[in-house]
Amino acid sequence: MAKDSSDLFGALFDPPSPTRTVPVLVPMPAPGPYSYSVPEDMVVETGSVVQVPLGPRQVFGVVWDDAGEKSVDPKKLRPITKSFECPPLKAEMRRFVDWVAAYTLSPPGLVARMALRAPAAFDPEPMIEGLRLTEGRPERLTPARERVMELAAEGHGWTKSGLAHAAGVSTSVIDGLVKQGVFETVFLPAPPVVAEPDPDYVEPRLEGPQKQAASEILEDVRKGGFHVSLIDGVTGSGKTEVYFEAVAETLRQGRQVLILLPEIALTAAFLERFQDRFGAKPAEWHSDLSPRMREKVWRQAVTGEVKVVAGARSALFLPFDNLGLIIVDEEHDPAYKQEDRVFYNARDMAVVRARIAEFPVVLVSATPSVESQVNGSSGRYNTIHLHTRFGDAAMPDLHLVDMRRHPPERGGFLSPVLLRGIGKTIEKGEQALLFLNRRGYAPLTLCRVCGHRFQCPQCSSWLVEHRFRNQLQCHQCGHSEPTPDHCPECGTFDHLVACGPGVERIAEEVEKHFPEARTIVLSSDLMGVKRLRLELEAIVKGEADIVIGTQLVAKGHNFPLMTLVGIVDADLGLANGDPRAAERTFQLLSQVTGRAGRTGLKSHGLLQTYQPQHPVMQAIVSGDASAFYEREIVEREKAVLPPFGRLASIIVSADTRGEAETHARGLRAAAPQITGIMLLGPAEAPLALIRGRHRFRLLVHGRRNSDMQSFLRTLLANGPKERGSVHVQLDIDPQSFL
């Protein structure tokens, strides 16, 4: 039926519908989202991932929650240029981004950028070419062709390589069948990055204490909602197997799991343990992933195809489809603290993410942080204790070696007591581990004639000698130079001396005393991730007698033949002004000595120290961790230090010392007077020069209930603005004080 003239007139002259505007958060350090118009033919919603113009560039962004009405003329706004075909960021993820930005005082766009780490994954993955059986038949039916056709008879599509592998034939057999019209080409969805884990793949092997711990964890997971469990268990107590039960229950509920690990080096052994329990590996997420694999994991986490992700701290910002559990393994580890752009502690932010989305989180450690211990004793966390090792394994017998009574020979660093222990160990066909948390050959090189010390030209730190590479290197900025044969100051030859030991120097001393022993040095600057994994596998197989390593060897490794652990310098971590020095030394040394005797062999630990009466040393050899924590907690409470107080660090850096100091003093003068908050400084940072930039530090100290963020916002608003080369860096809850 035709419309009358009045209908036609109305259709021609009705005013156009108003253009819709939306806020879009873009990945740049802006204080909030920008407004854009939405083209009439485009459908977007809050959380949609879009492409928008920003200046002359096209950038990706997220349609964000409306912060309130803005009087913006839509005609003056630039339009969104593309809406990507990926699920929108859920409300809980957007709340998490906003929370992290507000807490760390970071631009929300930079936080959102961490959730959008794989821009190439925003569109669906292209289909892949596959094959499907037709009604055609080959001219000649061989046994190989028959196996292929039987597999394909159900009508499902196969990739050529997958079908050949499943049938046990070469791809040329498949090619021959395609030429004869037995198969037709079809397009298939891209395969998942990992197979789906089976929560009931194997029956878990749990003993009495582990069964009790697992039942507590399972009860927490089954009742749902937010709560935090802390598994506090000695090394080798079966903590991983216990939290695997929480993973299994979450998978049965049809939800996803995130397992955070502090180091990439840990993932290889962990992936195998996971596969043994669940029949498939979890997806990985860390800096060593190829860009292509990163895209796949991001996309399949968003769509829910990936059920479990094991990764480093950045995995916390993956926008999962249906996340139901976070595990933070080795929760005490400093590696969970990010100190670049957005400063955050992944352990603490994991708890926040779980609270926002209302699901459980499990923290795991043999040496929990003081903060987690306090939260456990106060009832905020449910603490589950595992005091004994799994199976017949016993904790190593630990002894202090007083270096004043048993000094090493001249020019050496290993006491006669430790050398005898190493000799007895390798005679029995067992392994010894020597730990020194210092890379390279020596931390300082100087001239005996004029006293010249080799220092980095861009940093206030000494150059570390790396004799294996014949280099002097700065561990702050990466500057390196060939090791000279003469002093650049006085020109004298053959009078340069290396001061102090690194792992390379200990390896040299070990080779002198045990020339027939097979020795491996584990240090992050000697190998990449792949080589490190190969070396760790070699140790597990017994292909080394003596292992010399930095803190890489302290974390989660299981060396079946390791029966002696020697700590070369147990005092090293105590020699600084870090308020967490005692805690970190206790944790590190406890973790290292825990590498011994994990399979039931009689084991020992020898700690070389010049301070045998120090509370940390006494706590380690006595095995009385609770006494150490009680003392440390009392000291923290007296000093109003975390978790009983709050800290924030302000680092002001500039190309010149004068600029940095002037700006820092200007910030100090602008500080508001708020009861319960004290501003200390400015003073030169312990590392006063890094990468050519001069650094001054202010430290904010407040009580537990202090509004640290409001104080800092007011200070920055009232203080001088960043100009020229000046840069101000904020760190809420700092872990490093350098």
XYZ file of C-alpha atoms in Angstrom:
738
model
C 0.000 0.000 0.000
C 1.455 3.381 -1.032
C 2.069 6.116 1.551
C 0.093 9.344 1.175
C 1.770 12.664 0.464
C 1.793 13.713 4.116
C 3.763 10.559 5.017
C 6.244 11.284 2.251
C 6.583 14.930 3.391
C 7.258 13.807 6.980
C 9.873 11.275 5.898
C 11.702 13.928 3.910
C 11.723 16.659 6.537
C 11.862 14.842 9.932
C 14.929 16.058 11.873
C 17.741 13.471 11.955
C 18.188 11.469 15.145
C 20.848 12.929 17.440
C 24.367 11.507 17.065
C 25.361 9.264 19.933
C 28.543 10.056 21.863
C 30.572 7.705 24.052
C 33.685 8.028 26.251
C 36.663 6.051 24.959
C 39.690 5.226 27.093
C 42.834 5.263 24.948
C 46.247 3.774 25.893
C 48.039 6.984 26.768
C 48.774 8.915 29.995
C 45.610 11.056 29.887
C 43.586 11.671 33.094
C 40.470 10.012 31.643
C 38.564 8.956 28.518
C 37.919 11.181 25.483
C 34.520 11.656 23.857
C 33.852 10.306 20.354
C 30.780 10.100 18.171
C 29.367 6.756 17.044
C 28.581 6.406 13.312
C 24.941 5.537 12.617
C 25.802 2.150 11.092
C 28.039 1.094 13.998
C 26.961 -0.784 17.120
C 29.073 -0.355 20.231
C 28.432 -0.895 23.920
C 30.273 -0.143 27.109
C 33.432 -2.269 27.051
C 33.629 -2.534 23.244
C 37.161 -2.474 21.856
C 37.355 0.176 19.143
C 39.728 2.099 16.929
C 39.659 5.886 17.151
C 41.598 8.819 15.702
C 44.001 10.516 18.113
C 45.789 13.412 16.491
C 47.192 12.121 13.203
C 47.202 8.490 14.385
C 44.673 5.703 14.675
C 44.807 3.995 18.089
C 42.793 1.310 19.839
C 40.695 2.032 22.907
C 37.787 0.834 25.016
C 34.315 2.344 25.262
C 34.306 3.278 28.934
C 31.710 3.816 31.603
C 30.080 7.244 31.413
C 31.513 9.460 34.143
C 28.622 11.923 33.903
C 26.917 14.203 31.422
C 29.215 16.404 29.361
C 27.985 19.304 27.264
C 29.809 18.312 24.093
C 28.501 19.119 20.639
C 28.525 15.747 18.804
C 29.156 17.546 15.519
C 32.538 18.693 16.819
C 33.596 15.182 17.814
C 35.596 12.815 15.674
C 33.864 9.479 14.985
C 34.968 6.006 16.007
C 36.561 4.452 12.928
C 36.166 0.759 13.752
C 34.559 -1.580 16.257
C 36.501 -4.822 16.671
C 34.770 -8.187 16.643
C 35.853 -9.335 20.083
C 33.824 -9.609 23.282
C 33.612 -6.349 25.242
C 35.576 -5.893 28.454
C 33.284 -6.939 31.273
C 32.129 -4.496 33.941
C 34.276 -6.225 36.582
C 37.382 -5.757 34.425
C 36.629 -2.084 33.866
C 36.128 -1.598 37.605
C 39.442 -3.322 38.226
C 41.249 -1.011 35.787
C 39.710 2.053 37.445
C 40.616 0.747 40.920
C 44.249 0.067 40.014
C 44.556 3.485 38.383
C 43.095 5.259 41.429
C 45.199 3.297 43.932
C 48.523 3.605 42.104
C 47.769 7.179 40.928
C 48.409 6.062 37.350
C 46.636 7.273 34.204
C 43.741 4.844 33.607
C 44.670 4.572 29.926
C 48.043 3.064 30.819
C 46.347 0.518 33.079
C 43.801 -0.345 30.358
C 46.698 -0.800 27.963
C 47.918 -3.722 30.087
C 44.533 -5.386 29.506
C 44.834 -4.868 25.739
C 48.334 -6.223 25.204
C 47.587 -7.989 21.908
C 45.955 -5.562 19.409
C 46.272 -8.077 16.566
C 43.925 -10.372 18.516
C 40.979 -7.967 18.586
C 39.500 -9.413 15.396
C 38.562 -13.120 15.151
C 41.336 -15.475 14.138
C 41.203 -16.389 10.446
C 39.845 -19.809 9.516
C 42.399 -22.408 8.488
C 42.312 -24.695 5.465
C 41.220 -28.270 6.163
C 39.926 -31.430 4.506
C 36.665 -33.366 4.656
C 35.863 -36.816 3.239
C 33.657 -36.927 0.149
C 31.787 -39.870 -1.372
C 34.617 -40.461 -3.821
C 36.840 -43.520 -3.572
C 40.479 -43.978 -4.562
C 41.510 -46.085 -7.557
C 43.602 -48.292 -5.292
C 42.919 -48.805 -1.575
C 46.159 -49.348 0.377
C 46.248 -50.034 4.136
C 47.542 -46.499 4.732
C 44.724 -44.953 2.685
C 42.204 -47.171 4.460
C 43.355 -45.914 7.898
C 43.029 -42.314 6.742
C 39.514 -42.818 5.371
C 38.342 -44.668 8.493
C 39.437 -41.755 10.679
C 37.716 -39.210 8.430
C 34.516 -41.282 8.017
C 32.625 -39.422 10.762
C 32.445 -36.367 8.528
C 34.521 -33.994 10.696
C 37.014 -31.671 9.114
C 40.732 -32.350 9.605
C 43.904 -30.412 8.964
C 46.224 -32.268 6.601
C 49.030 -32.589 9.145
C 46.607 -33.574 11.925
C 45.004 -36.320 9.864
C 48.380 -37.663 8.727
C 49.672 -37.745 12.295
C 46.531 -39.425 13.657
C 46.585 -42.093 10.940
C 50.332 -42.652 11.194
C 51.004 -41.852 7.536
C 52.959 -39.252 5.599
C 51.259 -36.164 4.198
C 51.949 -37.488 0.661
C 49.285 -40.161 1.292
C 46.786 -37.386 2.034
C 47.877 -35.433 -1.051
C 47.234 -38.496 -3.236
C 43.689 -38.868 -1.890
C 42.993 -35.166 -2.466
C 44.102 -35.435 -6.110
C 41.646 -38.296 -6.616
C 38.749 -36.292 -5.144
C 38.442 -38.387 -1.971
C 38.780 -35.196 0.121
C 37.451 -31.703 -0.443
C 38.794 -28.448 0.953
C 36.887 -26.868 3.839
C 37.695 -24.047 6.260
C 37.962 -24.830 9.952
C 38.149 -22.688 13.072
C 41.670 -22.234 14.451
C 42.575 -24.930 16.997
C 42.876 -24.042 20.694
C 46.361 -23.182 21.966
C 46.098 -26.016 24.499
C 43.781 -28.953 25.039
C 41.075 -28.602 27.664
C 42.278 -29.823 31.088
C 40.379 -32.696 32.695
C 39.821 -32.147 36.433
C 39.416 -35.914 36.933
C 42.297 -37.039 34.699
C 44.125 -38.742 37.579
C 43.298 -39.424 41.211
C 45.310 -36.980 43.334
C 48.029 -38.447 45.576
C 47.493 -36.717 48.887
C 48.492 -37.781 52.400
C 46.916 -36.850 55.720
C 48.024 -33.181 56.028
C 47.559 -32.573 52.310
C 44.086 -34.162 52.337
C 43.027 -31.934 55.217
C 44.405 -28.829 53.490
C 42.726 -29.777 50.204
C 39.375 -30.273 51.910
C 39.581 -26.758 53.387
C 40.444 -25.271 50.000
C 37.635 -27.205 48.291
C 35.125 -25.993 50.861
C 36.115 -22.386 50.193
C 35.823 -22.842 46.412
C 32.473 -24.627 46.591
C 30.773 -22.028 48.746
C 31.740 -19.345 46.227
C 32.142 -15.634 46.761
C 35.259 -13.717 47.686
C 37.670 -15.014 50.286
C 41.439 -15.408 50.570
C 43.208 -18.611 51.590
C 46.905 -18.654 52.494
C 48.680 -22.011 52.130
C 51.688 -21.749 54.442
C 53.739 -24.918 53.932
C 57.399 -25.832 54.217
C 59.318 -26.518 51.003
C 58.344 -29.897 49.564
C 55.114 -30.153 51.586
C 52.850 -30.644 48.562
C 51.386 -27.137 48.326
C 51.069 -27.373 44.528
C 49.080 -30.625 44.692
C 46.784 -29.047 47.299
C 45.916 -26.005 45.232
C 45.519 -28.210 42.155
C 42.375 -29.487 43.894
C 41.015 -25.946 43.983
C 41.834 -25.666 40.270
C 40.003 -28.946 39.572
C 36.871 -27.842 41.425
C 36.805 -24.502 39.603
C 37.078 -26.314 36.258
C 34.172 -28.571 37.249
C 32.143 -25.401 37.818
C 32.893 -24.362 34.219
C 35.022 -21.350 35.193
C 38.519 -20.208 34.281
C 41.633 -20.226 36.454
C 44.677 -17.945 36.562
C 47.884 -19.239 38.187
C 50.520 -16.559 38.770
C 54.199 -17.584 38.959
C 57.046 -15.194 39.825
C 59.592 -16.383 37.232
C 59.474 -17.653 33.646
C 62.155 -20.179 34.619
C 59.609 -21.917 36.844
C 57.056 -22.525 34.112
C 58.626 -25.549 32.360
C 58.622 -27.808 35.447
C 55.250 -26.444 36.508
C 53.667 -27.147 33.106
C 54.750 -30.775 33.320
C 53.301 -31.171 36.825
C 50.061 -29.608 35.655
C 49.878 -31.918 32.643
C 50.497 -34.974 34.829
C 47.491 -33.980 36.957
C 45.066 -32.653 34.321
C 46.145 -34.372 31.090
C 46.892 -31.093 29.306
C 49.109 -28.084 29.839
C 47.754 -24.650 30.759
C 48.219 -21.747 28.378
C 51.293 -19.629 29.099
C 51.499 -15.848 29.391
C 54.855 -14.137 29.877
C 57.366 -11.897 28.108
C 59.072 -14.794 26.310
C 55.950 -15.687 24.281
C 56.030 -15.069 20.553
C 53.657 -12.305 19.369
C 51.580 -14.894 17.493
C 51.100 -17.068 20.569
C 50.344 -13.994 22.691
C 47.519 -13.114 20.299
C 46.076 -16.625 20.480
C 46.165 -16.804 24.288
C 44.632 -13.336 24.670
C 41.833 -14.091 22.204
C 41.003 -17.493 23.678
C 41.084 -16.200 27.253
C 38.571 -13.505 26.272
C 36.280 -15.999 24.531
C 36.593 -18.595 27.299
C 38.230 -21.284 25.136
C 41.326 -21.302 27.357
C 40.393 -22.644 30.784
C 43.681 -22.201 32.670
C 46.460 -19.651 32.199
C 49.796 -19.869 34.004
C 51.803 -16.710 33.743
C 53.843 -13.865 35.124
C 52.369 -10.820 36.879
C 51.082 -9.236 33.644
C 48.651 -12.160 33.215
C 46.593 -10.548 35.969
C 45.314 -8.044 33.392
C 44.055 -10.613 30.869
C 40.321 -9.904 30.341
C 39.018 -13.426 31.022
C 35.508 -14.415 30.016
C 34.603 -16.189 33.263
C 37.450 -16.092 35.760
C 36.641 -18.031 38.925
C 39.942 -18.503 40.800
C 43.381 -16.905 41.090
C 46.373 -18.757 42.535
C 49.425 -16.673 43.525
C 52.321 -19.123 43.908
C 55.374 -17.963 45.908
C 53.270 -14.995 46.994
C 56.171 -13.441 48.936
C 58.361 -13.055 45.857
C 59.553 -9.497 45.015
C 59.166 -10.328 41.298
C 55.426 -9.677 41.668
C 56.176 -5.975 42.041
C 56.186 -4.090 38.734
C 58.362 -0.974 38.748
C 57.798 0.461 35.305
C 55.086 2.885 34.117
C 52.319 1.492 36.329
C 53.785 0.484 39.696
C 51.757 -2.317 41.284
C 52.120 -5.507 43.332
C 50.435 -8.379 41.493
C 49.800 -10.264 44.738
C 47.805 -7.404 46.216
C 46.049 -6.593 42.949
C 45.059 -10.272 42.580
C 43.196 -9.974 45.870
C 41.509 -6.803 44.620
C 40.472 -8.409 41.329
C 38.985 -11.373 43.186
C 37.088 -9.064 45.548
C 35.605 -7.032 42.688
C 34.455 -10.143 40.800
C 33.482 -12.068 43.964
C 35.552 -15.238 43.608
C 38.264 -16.886 45.774
C 42.012 -16.311 45.645
C 44.691 -18.629 47.045
C 48.117 -17.346 48.139
C 50.876 -19.947 48.427
C 54.335 -19.811 50.006
C 56.821 -21.656 52.198
C 57.831 -18.253 53.603
C 54.789 -15.952 53.428
C 55.221 -12.203 53.478
C 54.789 -10.428 56.804
C 51.701 -8.718 55.360
C 50.065 -12.070 54.595
C 51.057 -13.474 57.987
C 49.355 -10.545 59.717
C 46.258 -10.895 57.541
C 46.149 -14.583 58.422
C 46.514 -14.068 62.175
C 43.868 -11.327 62.159
C 41.328 -13.554 60.386
C 41.250 -11.664 57.090
C 42.795 -14.693 55.403
C 42.115 -18.350 56.107
C 45.574 -19.795 56.825
C 46.200 -23.460 56.006
C 49.422 -24.861 57.495
C 51.516 -27.718 56.093
C 54.325 -28.298 58.590
C 55.812 -31.499 57.139
C 57.192 -32.554 53.780
C 55.295 -34.899 51.503
C 56.142 -38.614 51.727
C 59.256 -39.683 53.600
C 61.241 -36.524 52.871
C 62.662 -34.631 55.841
C 63.863 -31.053 56.078
C 67.653 -30.639 55.782
C 69.822 -30.344 58.904
C 71.006 -26.733 58.930
C 74.237 -25.479 60.510
C 75.918 -22.096 60.686
C 79.571 -21.840 59.650
C 81.182 -19.047 61.687
C 83.589 -17.504 59.196
C 85.577 -15.914 62.029
C 86.461 -19.376 63.327
C 86.625 -21.215 59.983
C 87.973 -18.648 57.490
C 88.665 -19.586 53.860
C 92.201 -19.823 52.577
C 93.801 -16.633 51.311
C 92.102 -15.470 48.115
C 89.201 -17.896 48.574
C 85.606 -17.580 49.749
C 84.651 -21.142 50.715
C 85.408 -22.271 54.265
C 87.120 -25.628 54.931
C 83.877 -26.827 56.528
C 81.887 -26.214 53.342
C 84.621 -27.680 51.120
C 84.626 -30.896 53.158
C 80.847 -31.078 52.868
C 81.012 -30.705 49.093
C 83.659 -33.416 48.834
C 81.641 -35.938 50.868
C 78.497 -35.170 48.868
C 79.932 -35.747 45.411
C 81.747 -38.877 46.630
C 78.307 -40.370 47.349
C 77.116 -39.525 43.845
C 74.824 -36.760 45.136
C 74.625 -33.081 44.233
C 75.713 -29.915 46.033
C 74.303 -26.446 45.495
C 76.297 -23.287 46.249
C 74.208 -20.141 46.441
C 75.432 -16.574 46.091
C 73.016 -13.843 45.086
C 75.567 -11.924 43.073
C 76.041 -12.221 39.320
C 79.330 -12.036 37.461
C 82.871 -12.633 38.665
C 83.371 -9.711 41.053
C 81.239 -6.687 42.029
C 84.171 -4.247 41.914
C 87.445 -3.904 40.018
C 90.144 -1.452 41.152
C 93.768 -0.550 40.516
C 96.241 -1.544 43.239
C 98.569 1.339 42.308
C 96.316 4.419 42.179
C 93.056 3.084 43.664
C 90.984 3.807 40.539
C 87.592 2.083 40.659
C 85.704 1.179 37.520
C 82.340 2.945 37.640
C 79.495 3.229 35.145
C 79.669 6.542 33.230
C 75.872 6.881 33.435
C 75.078 5.450 36.897
C 76.352 5.745 40.452
C 77.232 2.057 40.577
C 80.404 0.032 40.124
C 80.973 -2.014 36.999
C 80.688 -5.756 37.632
C 83.337 -7.952 36.069
C 81.989 -10.804 33.932
C 85.100 -12.869 33.285
C 83.330 -15.524 31.220
C 82.488 -12.784 28.687
C 85.593 -10.635 29.303
C 83.405 -7.602 30.067
C 82.732 -5.027 32.741
C 78.993 -4.380 32.976
C 76.610 -2.056 34.804
C 73.642 -3.949 36.240
C 71.529 -0.772 36.329
C 71.617 0.487 32.730
C 73.331 -2.364 30.856
C 76.432 -0.366 29.869
C 79.342 -2.690 29.130
C 82.958 -2.384 28.044
C 85.806 -4.858 27.462
C 87.830 -5.731 30.549
C 91.045 -3.667 30.190
C 94.573 -4.972 30.760
C 95.753 -1.694 32.299
C 94.447 1.089 34.517
C 92.892 3.945 32.503
C 93.869 6.379 35.281
C 97.581 5.638 35.813
C 98.292 3.327 32.865
C 99.806 0.551 34.998
C 99.561 -2.964 33.543
C 98.723 -6.137 35.496
C 97.662 -4.356 38.676
C 93.884 -4.533 38.359
C 92.296 -6.575 41.128
C 88.809 -8.064 41.409
C 87.227 -7.362 44.801
C 84.625 -9.706 46.264
C 83.025 -12.782 44.760
C 80.305 -13.405 42.205
C 79.058 -16.800 41.042
C 81.712 -16.964 38.300
C 84.489 -16.522 40.853
C 82.979 -19.206 43.096
C 82.902 -21.526 40.063
C 86.623 -20.836 39.547
C 87.342 -21.725 43.179
C 85.236 -24.895 42.964
C 87.092 -26.009 39.846
C 90.390 -25.544 41.686
C 89.307 -27.809 44.568
C 87.203 -30.295 42.559
C 88.663 -30.413 39.041
C 86.883 -33.660 38.147
C 83.428 -32.502 39.238
C 80.772 -31.525 36.686
C 79.820 -27.937 37.472
C 76.928 -25.813 36.225
C 76.591 -22.066 36.850
C 73.013 -20.743 36.824
C 72.709 -17.000 36.373
C 70.246 -14.904 34.377
C 73.007 -13.079 32.474
C 74.706 -16.284 31.309
C 71.797 -17.833 29.423
C 68.411 -17.292 27.872
C 65.232 -18.965 29.029
C 65.611 -21.993 26.708
C 69.162 -22.734 27.790
C 68.217 -22.243 31.438
C 65.469 -24.848 31.086
C 67.923 -27.290 29.520
C 70.382 -26.749 32.365
C 67.656 -27.319 34.952
C 66.660 -30.547 33.197
C 70.291 -31.671 33.250
C 70.464 -31.101 37.011
C 67.280 -33.089 37.570
C 68.754 -35.986 35.543
C 71.905 -35.979 37.666
C 74.171 -34.647 34.918
C 75.880 -32.189 37.298
C 77.728 -32.647 40.584
C 77.946 -29.046 41.782
C 75.465 -26.287 40.954
C 76.424 -22.656 41.579
C 73.609 -20.170 41.268
C 71.958 -16.879 42.083
C 68.379 -16.494 43.309
C 67.214 -18.330 40.172
C 67.855 -21.591 42.052
C 65.760 -20.567 45.064
C 62.320 -20.788 43.505
C 60.279 -23.926 43.278
C 62.788 -26.279 41.669
C 62.824 -29.960 42.575
C 66.318 -31.483 42.334
C 66.043 -35.171 43.381
C 69.777 -35.710 44.038
C 70.435 -32.403 45.817
C 71.545 -33.203 49.383
C 73.841 -30.290 50.280
C 73.122 -26.581 50.029
C 75.904 -24.139 50.871
C 75.157 -20.447 51.323
C 78.372 -18.632 50.396
C 77.456 -15.276 51.985
C 74.393 -15.512 54.228
C 74.907 -11.916 55.440
C 74.699 -10.334 51.992
C 71.021 -9.345 52.087
C 71.297 -7.775 55.554
C 73.795 -5.126 54.512
C 71.385 -2.411 53.352
C 68.821 0.033 54.691
C 65.769 -1.781 53.333
C 63.157 -2.171 56.108
C 62.327 -5.589 54.628
C 65.973 -6.759 54.616
C 65.587 -9.260 57.475
C 62.354 -10.667 56.022
C 63.789 -11.047 52.531
C 66.994 -12.648 53.766
C 65.005 -15.137 55.842
C 62.751 -15.961 52.894
C 65.555 -16.310 50.372
C 67.800 -18.467 52.551
C 64.875 -20.644 53.656
C 63.864 -21.182 50.027
C 67.425 -22.006 48.945
C 68.088 -24.502 51.743
C 64.696 -26.030 50.935
C 66.121 -27.311 47.622
C 67.910 -30.087 49.551
C 66.506 -33.483 50.472
C 63.153 -33.218 48.724
C 63.064 -36.911 47.757
C 63.906 -38.445 51.126
C 67.722 -38.502 50.990
C 69.526 -37.273 54.107
C 70.396 -33.633 53.454
C 72.335 -30.744 54.981
C 72.574 -26.980 54.701
C 75.660 -24.933 55.614
C 75.352 -21.156 55.952
C 78.597 -19.156 55.931
C 78.144 -16.069 58.128
C 80.067 -13.493 60.113
C 76.921 -12.839 62.222
C 75.920 -16.243 63.639
C 73.933 -14.615 66.475
C 71.761 -12.531 64.130
C 68.030 -13.321 64.649
C 67.638 -14.264 60.978
C 70.458 -16.824 61.153
C 69.147 -18.276 64.401
C 65.605 -18.536 63.037
C 66.764 -20.396 59.925
C 68.934 -23.013 61.652
C 66.417 -23.588 64.446
C 63.572 -24.069 61.991
C 61.444 -21.795 64.175
C 59.861 -19.598 61.526
C 57.025 -18.534 63.839
C 59.501 -16.978 66.297
C 61.114 -14.979 63.481
C 57.750 -13.739 62.196
C 56.576 -12.819 65.688
C 59.697 -10.749 66.273
C 59.523 -9.113 62.842
C 55.827 -8.277 63.272
C 56.477 -6.656 66.663
C 59.283 -4.543 65.165
C 57.085 -3.479 62.239
C 54.238 -2.528 64.575
C 56.550 -0.415 66.764
C 57.889 1.450 63.736
C 54.409 1.740 62.134
C 55.772 0.064 58.993
C 53.679 -2.047 56.601
C 51.291 -3.696 57.225
C 50.705 -1.446 60.273
C 51.562 1.702 58.361
C 51.721 2.868 54.772
C 54.590 4.046 52.587
C 54.820 5.845 49.276
C 57.954 6.776 47.379
C 58.393 9.838 45.188
C 61.418 9.798 42.885
C 62.256 13.043 41.087
C 64.731 12.641 38.234
C 66.243 15.100 35.766
C 69.187 15.534 33.437
C 70.956 17.748 35.998
C 71.296 17.436 39.740
C 70.123 21.013 40.278
C 66.867 20.505 38.364
C 66.039 17.345 40.276
C 66.812 18.837 43.686
C 64.927 22.086 43.007
C 61.805 20.244 41.891
C 61.978 17.849 44.846
C 62.236 20.765 47.277
C 59.298 22.441 45.555
C 57.189 19.320 46.115
C 58.230 19.257 49.761
C 57.116 22.865 50.205
C 53.717 22.090 48.626
C 52.942 19.145 50.921
C 49.633 19.531 52.797
C 49.548 19.211 56.582
C 47.540 16.061 57.308
C 47.482 14.359 60.700
C 49.045 10.918 60.602
C 51.088 11.481 57.418
C 54.739 12.522 57.433
C 56.913 13.508 54.473
C 60.623 12.677 54.678
C 63.253 14.211 52.405
C 64.148 15.162 49.797
C 67.502 13.410 49.757
C 69.607 11.900 47.038
C 68.453 8.387 46.266
C 70.942 5.627 47.203
C 71.424 5.176 43.461
C 71.691 8.901 42.789
C 72.444 8.534 39.076
C 70.857 6.000 36.717
C 71.118 6.163 32.925
C 72.497 9.677 33.159
C 69.568 10.999 35.189
C 70.034 12.469 38.673
C 67.566 11.206 41.290
C 66.155 12.641 44.520
C 63.738 10.773 46.739
C 60.934 11.746 49.107
C 59.292 9.138 51.311
C 55.721 9.468 52.569
C 54.981 7.621 55.815
C 51.461 7.283 57.169
C 49.348 5.204 59.485
C 47.365 2.263 58.198
C 44.127 4.231 57.761
C 45.844 7.243 56.168
C 44.466 8.501 52.867
C 47.815 8.388 51.119
C 46.336 8.930 47.666
C 44.560 12.189 48.639
C 47.750 13.477 50.220
C 49.751 12.747 47.072
C 47.120 14.199 44.730
C 47.093 17.448 46.715
C 50.881 17.566 46.833
C 51.184 17.120 43.051
C 48.395 19.610 42.337
C 49.940 22.312 44.557
C 53.566 21.580 43.694
C 55.640 22.656 40.697
C 54.713 21.166 37.326
C 57.054 18.858 35.432
C 59.054 20.946 32.973
C 62.084 20.320 30.838
C 63.779 17.061 31.717
C 62.074 16.688 35.124
C 60.072 13.513 35.710
C 58.174 12.541 38.870
C 57.600 8.860 39.598
C 55.180 7.606 42.270
C 55.366 4.213 43.915
C 52.599 3.283 46.353
C 53.714 0.506 48.745
C 57.345 0.490 47.489
C 59.375 -2.701 47.649
C 62.674 -1.167 46.554
C 64.345 1.739 48.330
C 67.203 2.387 45.906
